Amino acid sequence: DVKVTQSSRYLVKRTGEKVFLECVQDMDHENMFWYRQDPGLGLRLIYFSYDVKMKEKGDIPEGYSVSREKKERFSLILESASTNQTSMYLCASSLVSGTLVAGELFFGEGSRLTVL
Amino acid sequence: QKEVEQNSGPLSVPEGAIASLNCTYSDRGSQSFFWYRQYSGKSPELIMFIYSNGDKEDGRFTAQLNKASQYVSLLIRDSQPSDSATYLCAVAPNYGGSQGNLIFGKGTKLSVKP
């Protein structure tokens, strides 16, 4: 089974702190994604990566950065956390497009971040 | 701006009935379509995908696609209380070129009453 593991299920941080959210997948997937999910707003893509050291902005990249130094690991960084970044963060991975399962995202369990 | 629209619900059906979930999308060039189920407090999981016009059946689930109308639906037959969840419609803008980047609707909450 594909497993996407997010390092922290629950985090509480203070405004201005630097926050790292880690995600690891064990199926050699090329693509990795970071979403945030908020009530009434649905899933919104922050950043994605289709290869090591490659990254692409999603719909809401402001205030976030990412790092992909190894294929299996994709990190989301909040340089200076703010209260409006309180949310559920979901990491996902998928096979490269062009296959029949392109678009099948495998999600981690989520990291619920509260910024005070 | 590419959009995927779903009725937020909640959609309430009695146990054993057919639940019908609907989704429209704005990008006429979209090629592949997905339904994810998300239980409360859990992450989304894929239940169906469809690429061609028409119906695709998998057990109690049927996905229906009409590209001319830019409409995709999910039917759940013999609904069970365990089907109670939020169902997310997702669209890939270009088959084979999107790198798996999906556009999600906001989801429809389904409640199946015993």
mmCIF file with all atom_site columns, C-alpha atoms in Angstrom, chain A residues 31 33 35 37 40-41 43 45 48 50 90 96-100 102-105 107-109, chain B residues 32 34 36 38 41 43-46 49 51 88 95-102 104-106:
data_model
loop_
_atom_site.group_PDB
_atom_site.id
_atom_site.type_symbol
_atom_site.label_atom_id
_atom_site.label_alt_id
_atom_site.label_comp_id
_atom_site.label_asym_id
_atom_site.label_entity_id
_atom_site.label_seq_id
_atom_site.pdbx_PDB_ins_code
_atom_site.Cartn_x
_atom_site.Cartn_y
_atom_site.Cartn_z
_atom_site.occupancy
_atom_site.B_iso_or_equiv
_atom_site.pdbx_formal_charge
_atom_site.auth_seq_id
_atom_site.auth_comp_id
_atom_site.auth_asym_id
_atom_site.auth_atom_id
_atom_site.pdbx_PDB_model_num
ATOM 1  C CA . ASN A 1 31  ? 4.772   14.184 -7.901  1.00 0.00 ? 31  ASN A CA 1
ATOM 2  C CA . PHE A 1 33  ? 1.751   18.286 -3.360  1.00 0.00 ? 33  PHE A CA 1
ATOM 3  C CA . TYR A 1 35  ? -2.753  21.540 0.053   1.00 0.00 ? 35  TYR A CA 1
ATOM 4  C CA . GLN A 1 37  ? -8.161  22.659 3.583   1.00 0.00 ? 37  GLN A CA 1
ATOM 5  C CA . GLY A 1 40  ? -16.163 26.477 3.033   1.00 0.00 ? 40  GLY A CA 1
ATOM 6  C CA . LEU A 1 41  ? -13.045 26.898 0.897   1.00 0.00 ? 41  LEU A CA 1
ATOM 7  C CA . LEU A 1 43  ? -8.805  22.040 -0.866  1.00 0.00 ? 43  LEU A CA 1
ATOM 8  C CA . LEU A 1 45  ? -3.080  23.875 -3.725  1.00 0.00 ? 45  LEU A CA 1
ATOM 9  C CA . PHE A 1 48  ? 3.675   21.041 -5.923  1.00 0.00 ? 48  PHE A CA 1
ATOM 10 C CA . TYR A 1 50  ? 7.248   16.947 -10.037 1.00 0.00 ? 50  TYR A CA 1
ATOM 11 C CA . LEU A 1 90  ? -2.544  17.875 3.526   1.00 0.00 ? 90  LEU A CA 1
ATOM 12 C CA . VAL A 1 96  ? 3.755   10.905 -13.088 1.00 0.00 ? 96  VAL A CA 1
ATOM 13 C CA . SER A 1 97  ? 1.039   11.971 -15.527 1.00 0.00 ? 97  SER A CA 1
ATOM 14 C CA . GLY A 1 98  ? 0.501   10.058 -18.737 1.00 0.00 ? 98  GLY A CA 1
ATOM 15 C CA . THR A 1 99  ? -0.509  6.885  -16.964 1.00 0.00 ? 99  THR A CA 1
ATOM 16 C CA . LEU A 1 100 ? -4.012  5.626  -16.421 1.00 0.00 ? 100 LEU A CA 1
ATOM 17 C CA . ALA A 1 102 ? -2.641  10.103 -13.426 1.00 0.00 ? 102 ALA A CA 1
ATOM 18 C CA . GLY A 1 103 ? -4.495  12.230 -10.968 1.00 0.00 ? 103 GLY A CA 1
ATOM 19 C CA . GLU A 1 104 ? -4.863  9.559  -8.306  1.00 0.00 ? 104 GLU A CA 1
ATOM 20 C CA . LEU A 1 105 ? -3.576  11.425 -5.325  1.00 0.00 ? 105 LEU A CA 1
ATOM 21 C CA . PHE A 1 107 ? -2.996  11.803 0.839   1.00 0.00 ? 107 PHE A CA 1
ATOM 22 C CA . GLY A 1 108 ? -1.291  11.839 4.179   1.00 0.00 ? 108 GLY A CA 1
ATOM 23 C CA . GLU A 1 109 ? -3.375  12.038 7.350   1.00 0.00 ? 109 GLU A CA 1
ATOM 24 C CA . SER B 2 32  ? -10.008 13.215 -16.509 1.00 0.00 ? 32  SER B CA 1
ATOM 25 C CA . PHE B 2 34  ? -12.180 11.956 -10.077 1.00 0.00 ? 34  PHE B CA 1
ATOM 26 C CA . TYR B 2 36  ? -12.807 11.398 -3.646  1.00 0.00 ? 36  TYR B CA 1
ATOM 27 C CA . GLN B 2 38  ? -13.500 12.230 2.819   1.00 0.00 ? 38  GLN B CA 1
ATOM 28 C CA . GLY B 2 41  ? -11.390 14.172 10.381  1.00 0.00 ? 41  GLY B CA 1
ATOM 29 C CA . SER B 2 43  ? -7.954  12.684 4.470   1.00 0.00 ? 43  SER B CA 1
ATOM 30 C CA . PRO B 2 44  ? -9.540  12.210 1.033   1.00 0.00 ? 44  PRO B CA 1
ATOM 31 C CA . GLU B 2 45  ? -9.392  8.833  -0.692  1.00 0.00 ? 45  GLU B CA 1
ATOM 32 C CA . LEU B 2 46  ? -10.062 8.084  -4.343  1.00 0.00 ? 46  LEU B CA 1
ATOM 33 C CA . PHE B 2 49  ? -12.194 8.058  -11.878 1.00 0.00 ? 49  PHE B CA 1
ATOM 34 C CA . TYR B 2 51  ? -12.133 9.637  -18.665 1.00 0.00 ? 51  TYR B CA 1
ATOM 35 C CA . LEU B 2 88  ? -15.035 15.811 -3.530  1.00 0.00 ? 88  LEU B CA 1
ATOM 36 C CA . TYR B 2 95  ? -4.735  14.350 -19.449 1.00 0.00 ? 95  TYR B CA 1
ATOM 37 C CA . GLY B 2 96  ? -1.085  13.459 -19.633 1.00 0.00 ? 96  GLY B CA 1
ATOM 38 C CA . GLY B 2 97  ? 0.103   16.988 -19.090 1.00 0.00 ? 97  GLY B CA 1
ATOM 39 C CA . SER B 2 98  ? -1.069  18.126 -15.736 1.00 0.00 ? 98  SER B CA 1
ATOM 40 C CA . GLN B 2 99  ? 1.440   16.208 -13.671 1.00 0.00 ? 99  GLN B CA 1
ATOM 41 C CA . GLY B 2 100 ? -1.510  15.083 -11.625 1.00 0.00 ? 100 GLY B CA 1
ATOM 42 C CA . ASN B 2 101 ? -2.402  18.598 -10.557 1.00 0.00 ? 101 ASN B CA 1
ATOM 43 C CA . LEU B 2 102 ? -6.114  18.514 -9.813  1.00 0.00 ? 102 LEU B CA 1
ATOM 44 C CA . PHE B 2 104 ? -11.061 20.264 -6.501  1.00 0.00 ? 104 PHE B CA 1
ATOM 45 C CA . GLY B 2 105 ? -14.639 21.265 -5.862  1.00 0.00 ? 105 GLY B CA 1
ATOM 46 C CA . LYS B 2 106 ? -15.545 22.249 -2.326  1.00 0.00 ? 106 LYS B CA 1
#
